[in-house]
């Protein structure tokens, strides 16, 4: 079974001027789709790879194939990390945020600093590690799936194609608006169950 480009969980014009429909046209329709197409080409060329899920390939591959399948997973998880309606952490997630960072605002500032300070392309993320929340980042197509003990809660794309149409080179402005106005905290809370990796997986 070939990998597919998953549908967005919202309309591409749902975010107003935070993220434009044109950004989703290119980011989802072109960039994400290109990783799907290339991954399928690489898998089809090697019988030993066929039948493996996206997560299985991430954990067992290197080089070109890793880059493609890592980016499919990262993007799929990123779309779910966004919400066109403003949400707020609550319950267990809020308790963990307050314990680790002192407040939601402090967490947002830490995530923003990680996103803005990450050199070149990559991803900023909130993960659960050893039972505690941590902010980290991954270079290029690297992904929490490839790191033992990194339980992903949410991820923020900081490749230029994520923000250049709407924010040009101003990554800080993109990170600030998305983190303050468009994060799906309910999705992050759901991923406290440790099953977040599976929520962006696809069968082989």
mmCIF file of C-alpha atoms in Angstrom:
data_model
loop_
_atom_site.group_PDB
_atom_site.id
_atom_site.type_symbol
_atom_site.label_atom_id
_atom_site.label_comp_id
_atom_site.label_asym_id
_atom_site.label_seq_id
_atom_site.Cartn_x
_atom_site.Cartn_y
_atom_site.Cartn_z
ATOM 1 C CA UNK A 1 0.000 0.000 0.000
ATOM 2 C CA UNK A 2 1.375 3.391 -0.978
ATOM 3 C CA UNK A 3 1.607 6.250 1.484
ATOM 4 C CA UNK A 4 -0.912 9.044 0.955
ATOM 5 C CA UNK A 5 -1.098 12.768 1.520
ATOM 6 C CA UNK A 6 -3.493 12.989 4.496
ATOM 7 C CA UNK A 7 -6.263 15.560 4.354
ATOM 8 C CA UNK A 8 -5.872 18.659 6.482
ATOM 9 C CA UNK A 9 -8.010 18.457 9.652
ATOM 10 C CA UNK A 10 -9.516 21.891 8.845
ATOM 11 C CA UNK A 11 -10.204 24.113 5.852
ATOM 12 C CA UNK A 12 -7.079 25.666 4.369
ATOM 13 C CA UNK A 13 -8.556 29.150 4.797
ATOM 14 C CA UNK A 14 -9.542 28.575 8.455
ATOM 15 C CA UNK A 15 -6.640 30.504 10.031
ATOM 16 C CA UNK A 16 -7.270 33.940 8.533
ATOM 17 C CA UNK A 17 -4.099 35.991 8.398
ATOM 18 C CA UNK A 18 -2.213 33.724 10.827
ATOM 19 C CA UNK A 19 -1.615 31.167 8.060
ATOM 20 C CA UNK A 20 -3.063 31.833 4.612
ATOM 21 C CA UNK A 21 -4.777 29.425 2.258
ATOM 22 C CA UNK A 22 -1.889 30.052 -0.133
ATOM 23 C CA UNK A 23 0.566 28.794 2.499
ATOM 24 C CA UNK A 24 -1.448 25.582 2.868
ATOM 25 C CA UNK A 25 -1.633 25.237 -0.927
ATOM 26 C CA UNK A 26 2.145 25.186 -1.102
ATOM 27 C CA UNK A 27 3.079 23.708 2.265
ATOM 28 C CA UNK A 28 0.552 20.873 2.279
ATOM 29 C CA UNK A 29 -0.307 20.541 -1.387
ATOM 30 C CA UNK A 30 3.221 20.869 -2.771
ATOM 31 C CA UNK A 31 5.910 20.293 -0.108
ATOM 32 C CA UNK A 32 4.204 17.611 1.981
ATOM 33 C CA UNK A 33 2.922 15.900 -1.146
ATOM 34 C CA UNK A 34 6.409 15.851 -2.670
ATOM 35 C CA UNK A 35 7.723 13.863 0.315
ATOM 36 C CA UNK A 36 4.887 11.357 -0.143
ATOM 37 C CA UNK A 37 5.604 10.939 -3.850
ATOM 38 C CA UNK A 38 9.350 10.507 -3.356
ATOM 39 C CA UNK A 39 8.953 8.082 -0.435
ATOM 40 C CA UNK A 40 6.635 5.919 -2.509
ATOM 41 C CA UNK A 41 9.165 5.879 -5.353
ATOM 42 C CA UNK A 42 11.956 4.768 -3.020
ATOM 43 C CA UNK A 43 9.848 2.079 -1.355
ATOM 44 C CA UNK A 44 8.591 0.738 -4.694
ATOM 45 C CA UNK A 45 12.191 0.304 -5.868
ATOM 46 C CA UNK A 46 13.159 -1.969 -2.945
ATOM 47 C CA UNK A 47 11.054 -5.060 -2.124
ATOM 48 C CA UNK A 48 12.641 -5.228 1.344
ATOM 49 C CA UNK A 49 10.970 -1.926 2.250
ATOM 50 C CA UNK A 50 7.473 -2.786 1.127
ATOM 51 C CA UNK A 51 4.828 -3.441 3.748
ATOM 52 C CA UNK A 52 6.620 -1.398 6.409
ATOM 53 C CA UNK A 53 4.722 1.415 8.098
ATOM 54 C CA UNK A 54 5.891 5.004 8.083
ATOM 55 C CA UNK A 55 7.153 4.701 11.662
ATOM 56 C CA UNK A 56 8.924 1.419 10.926
ATOM 57 C CA UNK A 57 10.750 3.040 8.017
ATOM 58 C CA UNK A 58 11.734 6.068 10.102
ATOM 59 C CA UNK A 59 13.247 3.793 12.735
ATOM 60 C CA UNK A 60 15.082 1.568 10.259
ATOM 61 C CA UNK A 61 16.215 3.841 7.420
ATOM 62 C CA UNK A 62 18.909 6.435 6.797
ATOM 63 C CA UNK A 63 19.732 9.027 4.185
ATOM 64 C CA UNK A 64 17.256 9.845 1.450
ATOM 65 C CA UNK A 65 14.463 7.547 2.543
ATOM 66 C CA UNK A 66 14.709 8.704 6.159
ATOM 67 C CA UNK A 67 14.388 12.307 4.999
ATOM 68 C CA UNK A 68 11.209 11.578 3.035
ATOM 69 C CA UNK A 69 9.395 9.428 5.621
ATOM 70 C CA UNK A 70 10.522 11.665 8.482
ATOM 71 C CA UNK A 71 9.049 14.662 6.725
ATOM 72 C CA UNK A 72 5.771 12.868 6.004
ATOM 73 C CA UNK A 73 5.382 12.086 9.712
ATOM 74 C CA UNK A 74 6.536 15.522 10.889
ATOM 75 C CA UNK A 75 4.118 17.349 8.618
ATOM 76 C CA UNK A 76 1.194 15.071 9.477
ATOM 77 C CA UNK A 77 1.825 15.660 13.188
ATOM 78 C CA UNK A 78 2.283 19.408 12.627
ATOM 79 C CA UNK A 79 -1.133 19.798 10.965
ATOM 80 C CA UNK A 80 -2.740 18.247 14.043
ATOM 81 C CA UNK A 81 -0.677 20.457 16.337
ATOM 82 C CA UNK A 82 -2.470 23.492 14.864
ATOM 83 C CA UNK A 83 -5.977 24.711 15.625
ATOM 84 C CA UNK A 84 -7.884 27.469 13.780
ATOM 85 C CA UNK A 85 -9.737 28.139 17.038
ATOM 86 C CA UNK A 86 -7.704 29.359 19.986
ATOM 87 C CA UNK A 87 -7.363 26.719 22.690
ATOM 88 C CA UNK A 88 -5.700 26.636 26.111
ATOM 89 C CA UNK A 89 -4.024 23.900 28.143
ATOM 90 C CA UNK A 90 -6.011 22.431 31.013
ATOM 91 C CA UNK A 91 -6.067 19.467 33.373
ATOM 92 C CA UNK A 92 -3.018 17.222 33.520
ATOM 93 C CA UNK A 93 -1.247 19.064 30.709
ATOM 94 C CA UNK A 94 -1.600 22.407 32.476
ATOM 95 C CA UNK A 95 -0.284 20.880 35.696
ATOM 96 C CA UNK A 96 2.754 19.520 33.885
ATOM 97 C CA UNK A 97 3.363 22.850 32.137
ATOM 98 C CA UNK A 98 3.243 24.752 35.430
ATOM 99 C CA UNK A 99 5.564 22.232 37.080
ATOM 100 C CA UNK A 100 8.123 22.333 34.265
ATOM 101 C CA UNK A 101 8.001 25.959 33.124
ATOM 102 C CA UNK A 102 6.074 27.938 35.757
ATOM 103 C CA UNK A 103 3.289 29.061 33.413
ATOM 104 C CA UNK A 104 1.822 28.632 29.939
ATOM 105 C CA UNK A 105 3.284 31.996 28.908
ATOM 106 C CA UNK A 106 6.744 30.854 29.993
ATOM 107 C CA UNK A 107 6.379 27.664 27.952
ATOM 108 C CA UNK A 108 5.292 29.632 24.890
ATOM 109 C CA UNK A 109 8.308 31.924 25.231
ATOM 110 C CA UNK A 110 10.607 28.909 25.553
ATOM 111 C CA UNK A 111 9.083 27.272 22.482
ATOM 112 C CA UNK A 112 9.395 30.540 20.580
ATOM 113 C CA UNK A 113 13.050 30.894 21.575
ATOM 114 C CA UNK A 114 13.714 27.311 20.468
ATOM 115 C CA UNK A 115 11.961 27.879 17.140
ATOM 116 C CA UNK A 116 13.638 31.207 16.420
ATOM 117 C CA UNK A 117 17.057 30.111 17.632
ATOM 118 C CA UNK A 118 17.101 26.866 15.671
ATOM 119 C CA UNK A 119 19.710 27.299 12.947
ATOM 120 C CA UNK A 120 18.458 26.702 9.404
ATOM 121 C CA UNK A 121 15.619 24.245 8.741
ATOM 122 C CA UNK A 122 13.951 22.041 11.313
ATOM 123 C CA UNK A 123 11.262 21.622 13.934
ATOM 124 C CA UNK A 124 10.642 22.915 17.453
ATOM 125 C CA UNK A 125 8.757 20.540 19.714
ATOM 126 C CA UNK A 126 7.201 19.954 23.087
ATOM 127 C CA UNK A 127 7.931 16.406 24.211
ATOM 128 C CA UNK A 128 7.478 14.228 27.254
ATOM 129 C CA UNK A 129 10.756 12.665 28.407
ATOM 130 C CA UNK A 130 11.152 10.604 31.565
ATOM 131 C CA UNK A 131 7.724 11.799 32.653
ATOM 132 C CA UNK A 132 8.571 15.508 32.347
ATOM 133 C CA UNK A 133 7.874 18.096 29.684
ATOM 134 C CA UNK A 134 10.820 19.351 27.635
ATOM 135 C CA UNK A 135 11.233 21.798 24.763
ATOM 136 C CA UNK A 136 13.633 20.678 22.050
ATOM 137 C CA UNK A 137 14.262 20.932 18.323
ATOM 138 C CA UNK A 138 15.223 18.664 15.446
ATOM 139 C CA UNK A 139 17.341 19.468 12.402
ATOM 140 C CA UNK A 140 16.052 19.174 8.849
ATOM 141 C CA UNK A 141 13.948 15.968 8.554
ATOM 142 C CA UNK A 142 14.871 14.595 11.965
ATOM 143 C CA UNK A 143 11.878 13.663 14.066
ATOM 144 C CA UNK A 144 11.013 12.656 17.634
ATOM 145 C CA UNK A 145 10.054 9.245 16.232
ATOM 146 C CA UNK A 146 13.754 8.504 15.716
ATOM 147 C CA UNK A 147 14.718 9.277 19.326
ATOM 148 C CA UNK A 148 14.059 6.732 22.042
ATOM 149 C CA UNK A 149 12.165 8.248 24.968
ATOM 150 C CA UNK A 150 10.985 11.348 23.070
ATOM 151 C CA UNK A 151 7.183 11.279 23.354
ATOM 152 C CA UNK A 152 5.859 14.043 21.054
ATOM 153 C CA UNK A 153 3.065 16.313 22.239
ATOM 154 C CA UNK A 154 3.210 19.043 19.589
ATOM 155 C CA UNK A 155 5.578 20.170 16.853
ATOM 156 C CA UNK A 156 6.184 23.467 15.048
ATOM 157 C CA UNK A 157 7.618 23.612 11.533
ATOM 158 C CA UNK A 158 10.428 26.155 11.168
ATOM 159 C CA UNK A 159 11.417 25.388 7.590
ATOM 160 C CA UNK A 160 11.082 28.569 5.515
ATOM 161 C CA UNK A 161 8.287 27.088 3.419
ATOM 162 C CA UNK A 162 6.142 27.022 6.581
ATOM 163 C CA UNK A 163 6.062 30.804 6.874
ATOM 164 C CA UNK A 164 7.704 32.633 3.964
ATOM 165 C CA UNK A 165 4.506 33.414 2.053
ATOM 166 C CA UNK A 166 2.859 35.047 5.072
ATOM 167 C CA UNK A 167 5.842 36.338 7.056
ATOM 168 C CA UNK A 168 8.708 36.478 4.537
ATOM 169 C CA UNK A 169 11.930 36.011 6.524
ATOM 170 C CA UNK A 170 10.390 36.983 9.887
ATOM 171 C CA UNK A 171 10.411 33.593 11.617
ATOM 172 C CA UNK A 172 9.914 35.259 15.056
ATOM 173 C CA UNK A 173 6.598 36.771 13.936
ATOM 174 C CA UNK A 174 5.381 33.419 12.596
ATOM 175 C CA UNK A 175 6.384 31.556 15.744
ATOM 176 C CA UNK A 176 4.839 34.187 18.001
ATOM 177 C CA UNK A 177 1.440 34.206 16.280
ATOM 178 C CA UNK A 178 1.116 30.461 15.842
ATOM 179 C CA UNK A 179 2.229 29.627 19.378
ATOM 180 C CA UNK A 180 -0.037 32.238 20.955
ATOM 181 C CA UNK A 181 -3.097 31.859 18.729
ATOM 182 C CA UNK A 182 -3.124 28.603 16.773
ATOM 183 C CA UNK A 183 -1.830 25.682 18.857
ATOM 184 C CA UNK A 184 -4.079 22.667 19.364
ATOM 185 C CA UNK A 185 -3.522 22.158 23.086
ATOM 186 C CA UNK A 186 -6.228 19.489 23.147
ATOM 187 C CA UNK A 187 -4.136 17.419 20.730
ATOM 188 C CA UNK A 188 -1.065 17.950 22.905
ATOM 189 C CA UNK A 189 -3.024 16.804 25.965
ATOM 190 C CA UNK A 190 -4.261 13.721 24.121
ATOM 191 C CA UNK A 191 -0.652 12.764 23.370
ATOM 192 C CA UNK A 192 0.157 12.506 27.068
ATOM 193 C CA UNK A 193 -1.087 8.935 26.641
ATOM 194 C CA UNK A 194 2.169 8.123 24.831
ATOM 195 C CA UNK A 195 0.416 7.270 21.572
ATOM 196 C CA UNK A 196 1.263 10.469 19.683
ATOM 197 C CA UNK A 197 3.673 8.742 17.292
ATOM 198 C CA UNK A 198 0.866 6.509 16.046
ATOM 199 C CA UNK A 199 -1.377 9.496 15.303
ATOM 200 C CA UNK A 200 0.760 10.497 12.320
ATOM 201 C CA UNK A 201 1.708 6.967 11.245
ATOM 202 C CA UNK A 202 0.551 5.261 8.039
ATOM 203 C CA UNK A 203 0.497 1.545 7.193
ATOM 204 C CA UNK A 204 2.888 0.209 4.587
#
